[in-house]
Backbone as CSV, one residue per row, in Angstrom:
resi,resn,N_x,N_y,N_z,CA_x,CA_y,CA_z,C_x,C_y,C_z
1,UNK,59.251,-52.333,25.869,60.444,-51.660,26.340,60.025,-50.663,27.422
2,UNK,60.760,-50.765,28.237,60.333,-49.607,29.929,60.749,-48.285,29.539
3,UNK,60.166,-47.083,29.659,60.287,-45.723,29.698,62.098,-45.647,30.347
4,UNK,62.600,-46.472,31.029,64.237,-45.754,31.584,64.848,-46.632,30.183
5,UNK,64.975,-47.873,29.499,65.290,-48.568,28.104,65.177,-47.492,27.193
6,UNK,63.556,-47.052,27.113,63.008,-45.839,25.751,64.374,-44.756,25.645
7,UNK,64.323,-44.686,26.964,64.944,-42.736,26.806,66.663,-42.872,26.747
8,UNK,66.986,-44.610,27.462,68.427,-44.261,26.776,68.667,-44.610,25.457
9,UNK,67.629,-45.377,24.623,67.772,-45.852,23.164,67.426,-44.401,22.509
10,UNK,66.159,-43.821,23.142,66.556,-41.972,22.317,67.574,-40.973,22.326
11,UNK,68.574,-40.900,23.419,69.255,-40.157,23.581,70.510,-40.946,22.828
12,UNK,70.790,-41.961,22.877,71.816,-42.334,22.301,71.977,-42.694,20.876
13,UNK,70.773,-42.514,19.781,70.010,-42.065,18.752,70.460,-40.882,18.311
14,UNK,70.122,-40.061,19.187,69.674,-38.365,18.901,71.756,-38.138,19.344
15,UNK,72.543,-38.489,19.811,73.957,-38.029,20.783,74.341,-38.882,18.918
16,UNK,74.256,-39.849,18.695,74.907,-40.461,16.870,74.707,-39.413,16.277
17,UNK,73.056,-38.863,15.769,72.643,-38.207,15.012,73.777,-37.174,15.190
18,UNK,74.015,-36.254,16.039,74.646,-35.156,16.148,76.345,-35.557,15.546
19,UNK,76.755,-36.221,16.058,77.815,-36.818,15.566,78.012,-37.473,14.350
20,UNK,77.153,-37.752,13.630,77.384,-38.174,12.085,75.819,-37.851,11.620
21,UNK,75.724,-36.583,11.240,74.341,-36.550,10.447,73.570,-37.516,9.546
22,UNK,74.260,-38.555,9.375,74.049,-39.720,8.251,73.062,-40.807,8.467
23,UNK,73.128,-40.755,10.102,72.463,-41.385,11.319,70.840,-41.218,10.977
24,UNK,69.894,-42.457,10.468,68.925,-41.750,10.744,67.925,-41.732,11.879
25,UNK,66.642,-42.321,11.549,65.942,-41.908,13.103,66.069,-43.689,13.929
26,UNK,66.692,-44.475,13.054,66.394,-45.858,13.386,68.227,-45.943,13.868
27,UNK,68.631,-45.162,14.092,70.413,-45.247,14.925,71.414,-45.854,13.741
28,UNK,71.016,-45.973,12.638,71.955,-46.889,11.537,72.246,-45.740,10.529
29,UNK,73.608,-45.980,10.269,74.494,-45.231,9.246,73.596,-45.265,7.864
30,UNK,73.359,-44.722,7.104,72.554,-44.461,5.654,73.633,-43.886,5.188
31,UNK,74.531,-44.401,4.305,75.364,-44.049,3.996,74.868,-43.540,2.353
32,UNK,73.787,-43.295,1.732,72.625,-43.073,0.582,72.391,-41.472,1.259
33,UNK,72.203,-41.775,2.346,71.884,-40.317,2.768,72.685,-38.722,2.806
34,UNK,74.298,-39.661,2.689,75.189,-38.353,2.972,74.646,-36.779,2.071
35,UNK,74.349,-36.966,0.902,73.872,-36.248,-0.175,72.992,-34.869,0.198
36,UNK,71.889,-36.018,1.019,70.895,-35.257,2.075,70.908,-34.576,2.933
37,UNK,71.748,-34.817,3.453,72.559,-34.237,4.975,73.675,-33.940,5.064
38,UNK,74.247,-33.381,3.416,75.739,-32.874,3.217,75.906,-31.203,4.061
39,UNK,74.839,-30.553,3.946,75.152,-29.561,4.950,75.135,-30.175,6.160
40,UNK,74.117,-30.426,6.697,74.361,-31.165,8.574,75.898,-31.554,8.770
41,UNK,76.100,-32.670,7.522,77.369,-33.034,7.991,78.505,-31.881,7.766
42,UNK,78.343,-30.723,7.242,79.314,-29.889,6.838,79.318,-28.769,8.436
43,UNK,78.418,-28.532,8.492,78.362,-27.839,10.068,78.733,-28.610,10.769
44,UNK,78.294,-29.827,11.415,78.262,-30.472,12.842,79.494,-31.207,12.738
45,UNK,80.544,-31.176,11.707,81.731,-31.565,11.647,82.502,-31.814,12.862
46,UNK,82.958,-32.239,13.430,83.770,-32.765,14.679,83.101,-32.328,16.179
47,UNK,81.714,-32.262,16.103,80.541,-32.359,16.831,81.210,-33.313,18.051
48,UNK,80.976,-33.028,19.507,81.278,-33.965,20.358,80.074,-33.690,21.794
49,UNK,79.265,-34.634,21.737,78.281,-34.767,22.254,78.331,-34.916,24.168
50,UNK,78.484,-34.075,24.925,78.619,-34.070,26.582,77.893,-34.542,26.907
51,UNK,76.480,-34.438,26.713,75.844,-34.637,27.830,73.904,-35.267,26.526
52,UNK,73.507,-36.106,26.813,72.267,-36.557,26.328,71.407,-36.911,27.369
53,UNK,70.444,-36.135,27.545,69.176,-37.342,28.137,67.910,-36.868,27.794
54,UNK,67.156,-37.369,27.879,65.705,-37.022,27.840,65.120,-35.641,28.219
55,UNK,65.378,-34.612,26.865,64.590,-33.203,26.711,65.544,-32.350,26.782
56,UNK,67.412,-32.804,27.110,68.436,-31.892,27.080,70.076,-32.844,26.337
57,UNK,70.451,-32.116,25.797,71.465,-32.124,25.149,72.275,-31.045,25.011
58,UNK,73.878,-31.555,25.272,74.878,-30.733,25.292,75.658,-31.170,24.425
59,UNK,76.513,-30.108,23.271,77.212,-30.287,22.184,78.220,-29.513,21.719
60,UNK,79.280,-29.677,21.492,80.377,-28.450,21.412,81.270,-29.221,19.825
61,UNK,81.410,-28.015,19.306,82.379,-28.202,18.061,83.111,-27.158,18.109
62,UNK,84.157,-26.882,16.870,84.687,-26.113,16.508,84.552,-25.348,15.356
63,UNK,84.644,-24.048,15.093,84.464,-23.227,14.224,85.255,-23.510,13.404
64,UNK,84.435,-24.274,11.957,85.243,-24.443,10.770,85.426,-23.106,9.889
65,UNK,86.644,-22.953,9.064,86.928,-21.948,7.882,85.793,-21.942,7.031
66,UNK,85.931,-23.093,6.469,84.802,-22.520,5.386,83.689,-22.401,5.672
67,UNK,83.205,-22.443,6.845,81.590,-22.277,7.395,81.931,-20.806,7.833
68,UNK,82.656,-19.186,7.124,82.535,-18.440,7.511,81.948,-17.068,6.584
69,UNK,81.929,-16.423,6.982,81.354,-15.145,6.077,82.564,-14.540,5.421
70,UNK,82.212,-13.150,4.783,83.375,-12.667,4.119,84.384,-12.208,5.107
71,UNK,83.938,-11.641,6.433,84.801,-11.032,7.285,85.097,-12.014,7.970
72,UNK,85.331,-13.271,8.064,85.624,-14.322,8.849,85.357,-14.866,10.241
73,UNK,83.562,-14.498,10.072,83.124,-15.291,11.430,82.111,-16.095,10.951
74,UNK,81.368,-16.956,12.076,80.860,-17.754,11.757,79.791,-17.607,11.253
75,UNK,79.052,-18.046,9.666,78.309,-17.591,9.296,77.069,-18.241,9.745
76,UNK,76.108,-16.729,9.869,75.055,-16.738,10.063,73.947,-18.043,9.862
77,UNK,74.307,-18.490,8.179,73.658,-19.399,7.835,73.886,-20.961,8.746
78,UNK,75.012,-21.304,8.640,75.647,-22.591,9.393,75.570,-21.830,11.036
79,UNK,75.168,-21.184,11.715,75.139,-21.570,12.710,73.180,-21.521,13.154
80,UNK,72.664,-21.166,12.088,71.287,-21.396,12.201,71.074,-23.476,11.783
81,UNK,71.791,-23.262,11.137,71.983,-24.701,10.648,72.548,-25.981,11.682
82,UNK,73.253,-25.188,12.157,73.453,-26.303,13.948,72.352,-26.553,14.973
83,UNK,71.797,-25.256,15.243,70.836,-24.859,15.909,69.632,-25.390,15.762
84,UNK,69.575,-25.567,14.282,68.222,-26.614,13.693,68.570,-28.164,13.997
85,UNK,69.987,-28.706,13.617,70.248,-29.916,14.072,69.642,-30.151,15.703
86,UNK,70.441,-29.262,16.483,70.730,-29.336,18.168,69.169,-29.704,18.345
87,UNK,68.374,-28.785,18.211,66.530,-28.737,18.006,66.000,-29.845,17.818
88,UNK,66.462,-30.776,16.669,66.046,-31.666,15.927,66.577,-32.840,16.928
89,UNK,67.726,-32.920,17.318,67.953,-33.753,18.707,67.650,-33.905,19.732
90,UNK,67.157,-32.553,20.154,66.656,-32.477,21.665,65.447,-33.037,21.441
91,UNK,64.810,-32.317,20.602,62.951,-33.516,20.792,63.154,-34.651,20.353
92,UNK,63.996,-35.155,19.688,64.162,-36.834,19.403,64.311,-37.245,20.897
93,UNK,64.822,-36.418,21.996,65.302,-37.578,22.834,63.795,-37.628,23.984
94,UNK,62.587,-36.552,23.353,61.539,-37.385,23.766,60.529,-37.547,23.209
95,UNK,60.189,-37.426,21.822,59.182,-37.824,20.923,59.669,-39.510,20.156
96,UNK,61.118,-38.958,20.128,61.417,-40.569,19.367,60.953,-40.615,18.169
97,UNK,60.593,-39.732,17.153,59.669,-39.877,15.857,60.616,-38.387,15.145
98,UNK,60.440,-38.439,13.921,60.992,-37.150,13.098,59.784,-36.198,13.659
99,UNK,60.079,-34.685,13.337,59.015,-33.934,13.518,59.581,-33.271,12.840
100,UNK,58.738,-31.621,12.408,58.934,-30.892,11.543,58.892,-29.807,12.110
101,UNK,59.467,-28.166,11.806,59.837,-26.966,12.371,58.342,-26.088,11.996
102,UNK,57.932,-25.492,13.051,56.753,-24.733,12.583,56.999,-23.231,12.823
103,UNK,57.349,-23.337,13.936,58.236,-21.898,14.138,59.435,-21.742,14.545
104,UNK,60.339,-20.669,13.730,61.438,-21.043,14.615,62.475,-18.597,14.438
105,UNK,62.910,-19.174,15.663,63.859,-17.836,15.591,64.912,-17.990,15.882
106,UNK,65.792,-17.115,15.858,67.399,-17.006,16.060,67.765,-15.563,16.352
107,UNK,68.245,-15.263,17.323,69.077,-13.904,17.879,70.528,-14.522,17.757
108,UNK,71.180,-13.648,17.209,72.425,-13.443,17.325,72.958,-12.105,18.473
109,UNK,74.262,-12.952,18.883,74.647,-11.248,19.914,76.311,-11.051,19.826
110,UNK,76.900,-12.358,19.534,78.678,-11.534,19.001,79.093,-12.941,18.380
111,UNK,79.625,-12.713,17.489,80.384,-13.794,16.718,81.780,-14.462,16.965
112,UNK,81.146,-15.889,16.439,82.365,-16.446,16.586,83.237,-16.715,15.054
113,UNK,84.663,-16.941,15.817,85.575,-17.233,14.591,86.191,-18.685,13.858
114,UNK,86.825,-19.085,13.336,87.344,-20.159,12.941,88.430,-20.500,14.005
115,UNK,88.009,-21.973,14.695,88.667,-22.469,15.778,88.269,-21.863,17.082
116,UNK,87.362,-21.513,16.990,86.662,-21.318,18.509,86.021,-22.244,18.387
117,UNK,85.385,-22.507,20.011,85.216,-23.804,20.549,83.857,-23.502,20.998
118,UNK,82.947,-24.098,20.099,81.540,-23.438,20.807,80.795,-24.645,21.616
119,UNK,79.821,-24.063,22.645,79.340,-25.261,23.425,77.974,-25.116,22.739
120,UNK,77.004,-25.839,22.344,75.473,-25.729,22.622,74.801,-26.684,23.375
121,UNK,73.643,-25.543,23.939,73.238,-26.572,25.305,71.275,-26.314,25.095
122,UNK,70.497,-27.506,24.554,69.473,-27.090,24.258,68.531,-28.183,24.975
123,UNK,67.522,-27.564,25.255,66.136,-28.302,26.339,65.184,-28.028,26.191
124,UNK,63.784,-29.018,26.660,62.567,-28.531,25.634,62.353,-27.981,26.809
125,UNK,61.350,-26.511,26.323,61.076,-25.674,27.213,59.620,-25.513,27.793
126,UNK,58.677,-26.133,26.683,57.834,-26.919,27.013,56.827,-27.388,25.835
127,UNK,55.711,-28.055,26.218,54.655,-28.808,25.450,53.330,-28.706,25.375
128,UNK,52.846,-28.013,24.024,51.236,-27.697,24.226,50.468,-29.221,23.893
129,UNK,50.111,-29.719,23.605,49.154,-30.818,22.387,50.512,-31.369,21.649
130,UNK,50.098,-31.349,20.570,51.485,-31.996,19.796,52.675,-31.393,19.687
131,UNK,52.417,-30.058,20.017,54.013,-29.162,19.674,54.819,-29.119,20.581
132,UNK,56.236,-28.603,20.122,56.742,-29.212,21.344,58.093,-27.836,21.814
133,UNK,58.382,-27.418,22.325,58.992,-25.884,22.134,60.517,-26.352,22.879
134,UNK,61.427,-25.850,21.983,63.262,-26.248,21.903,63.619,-25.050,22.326
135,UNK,64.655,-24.845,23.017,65.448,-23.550,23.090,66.820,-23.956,23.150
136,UNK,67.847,-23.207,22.619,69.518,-23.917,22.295,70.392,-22.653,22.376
137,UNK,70.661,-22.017,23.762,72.186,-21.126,23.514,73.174,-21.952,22.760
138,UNK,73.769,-20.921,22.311,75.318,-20.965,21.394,76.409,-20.067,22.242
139,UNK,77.105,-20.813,23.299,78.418,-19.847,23.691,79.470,-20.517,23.044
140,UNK,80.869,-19.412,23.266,82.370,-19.593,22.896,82.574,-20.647,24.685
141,UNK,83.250,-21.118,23.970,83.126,-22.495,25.199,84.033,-21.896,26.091
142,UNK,85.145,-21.086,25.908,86.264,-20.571,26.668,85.828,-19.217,27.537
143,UNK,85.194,-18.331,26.897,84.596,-17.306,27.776,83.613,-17.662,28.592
144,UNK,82.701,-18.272,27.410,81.231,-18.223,28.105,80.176,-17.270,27.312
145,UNK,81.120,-16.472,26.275,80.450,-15.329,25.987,78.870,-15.917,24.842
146,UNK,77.863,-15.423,24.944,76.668,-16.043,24.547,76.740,-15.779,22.471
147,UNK,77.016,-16.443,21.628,76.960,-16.252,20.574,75.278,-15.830,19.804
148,UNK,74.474,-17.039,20.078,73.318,-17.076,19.477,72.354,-17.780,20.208
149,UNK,70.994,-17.619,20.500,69.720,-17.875,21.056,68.731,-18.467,19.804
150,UNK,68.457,-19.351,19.731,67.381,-20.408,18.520,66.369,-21.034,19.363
151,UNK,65.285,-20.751,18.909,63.828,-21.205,19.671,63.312,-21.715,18.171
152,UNK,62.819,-22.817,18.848,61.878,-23.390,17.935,60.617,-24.600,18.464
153,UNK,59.074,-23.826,17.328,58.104,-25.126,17.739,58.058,-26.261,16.936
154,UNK,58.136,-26.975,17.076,57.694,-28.498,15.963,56.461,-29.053,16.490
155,UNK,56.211,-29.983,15.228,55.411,-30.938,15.492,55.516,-32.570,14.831
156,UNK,54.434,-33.206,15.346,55.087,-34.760,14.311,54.805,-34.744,13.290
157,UNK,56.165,-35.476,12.402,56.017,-34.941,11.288,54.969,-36.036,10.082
158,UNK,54.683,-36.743,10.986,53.598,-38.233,10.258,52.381,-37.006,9.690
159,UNK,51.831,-37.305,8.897,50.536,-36.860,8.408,49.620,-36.912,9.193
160,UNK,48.967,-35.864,9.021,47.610,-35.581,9.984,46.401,-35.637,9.073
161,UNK,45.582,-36.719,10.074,44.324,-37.327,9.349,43.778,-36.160,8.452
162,UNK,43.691,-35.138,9.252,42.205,-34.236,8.833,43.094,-32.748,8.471
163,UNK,42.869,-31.941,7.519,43.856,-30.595,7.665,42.627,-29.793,8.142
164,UNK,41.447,-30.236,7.739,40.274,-29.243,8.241,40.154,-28.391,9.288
165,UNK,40.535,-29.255,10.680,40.616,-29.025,11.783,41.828,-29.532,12.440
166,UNK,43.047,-28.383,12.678,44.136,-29.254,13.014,44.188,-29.317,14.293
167,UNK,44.275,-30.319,14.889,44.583,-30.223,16.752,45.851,-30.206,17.443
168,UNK,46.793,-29.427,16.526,48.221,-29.433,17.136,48.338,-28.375,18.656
């Protein structure tokens, strides 16, 4: 398969995934899996995917009710929980393999509410050896105003021969 084949079979992989968490890394519904990915699917709920290609992805939903805190914004937890999805998509669309979170952060800067329209827009920012570094704003799609900042490193998540000496 040619590198321009590879990267639209990853992005259009990783653009499902976001849209039905159920999706796994092979593009087919696991419908065994919902169980697994009952939060994913509880956040990324009516998820609508703009823009996919190779190392960037654009994604906008809406702020569900029950994904909120006591004072009624979007909670903290579920929008770290998108942010890990968005992450988890963007390097699919150029590793093509699961990988795993090694480091990761989240700034928050103003909240959103139930039925706001958030955009996320995340790109790898770059690549040491195996790791691979994500970054994903969170704005209100209507202002613009910046909700949340999520950085994260991964790596592949296959087993590594040796733990002795790791060469990530």
């Amino acid at each position: 398969m040619g590198d321009e084949a590879r990267a639209r079979r990853l992005t259009a992989i990783a653009r499902k995934w976001l849209v039905d968490p159920r999706v796994g890394y092979s593009g087919d519904l696991h419908p065994a899996a919902s169980e697994r990915q009952e939060l994913s699917c509880m956040v990324m709920a009516g998820a609508r995917v703009s823009l996919a290609e190779p190392g960037r992805v654009v994604c906008s939903l809406s702020v569900r009710a029950p994904l909120t805190d006591a004072e009624g914004r979007w909670h903290a937890g579920a929008v770290a929980a998108a942010v890990d999805n968005m992450c988890s998509a963007v390097v699919f669309t150029v590793e093509g393999a699961p990988t795993v979170t090694v480091q990761y952060s989240l700034s928050y800067f103003s909240p959103a509410h139930p039925d706001d329209e958030v955009e996320m827009e995340g790109r790898v920012v770059s690549r040491k050896g195996k790791l691979t570094s994500v970054a994903v704003e969170v704005r209100k799609k209507k202002s613009g105003e910046l909700v949340a900042i999520g950085r994260q490193w991964v790596a592949p998540a296959w087993p590594i021969k040796s733990n002795k000496s790791s060469k990530l």
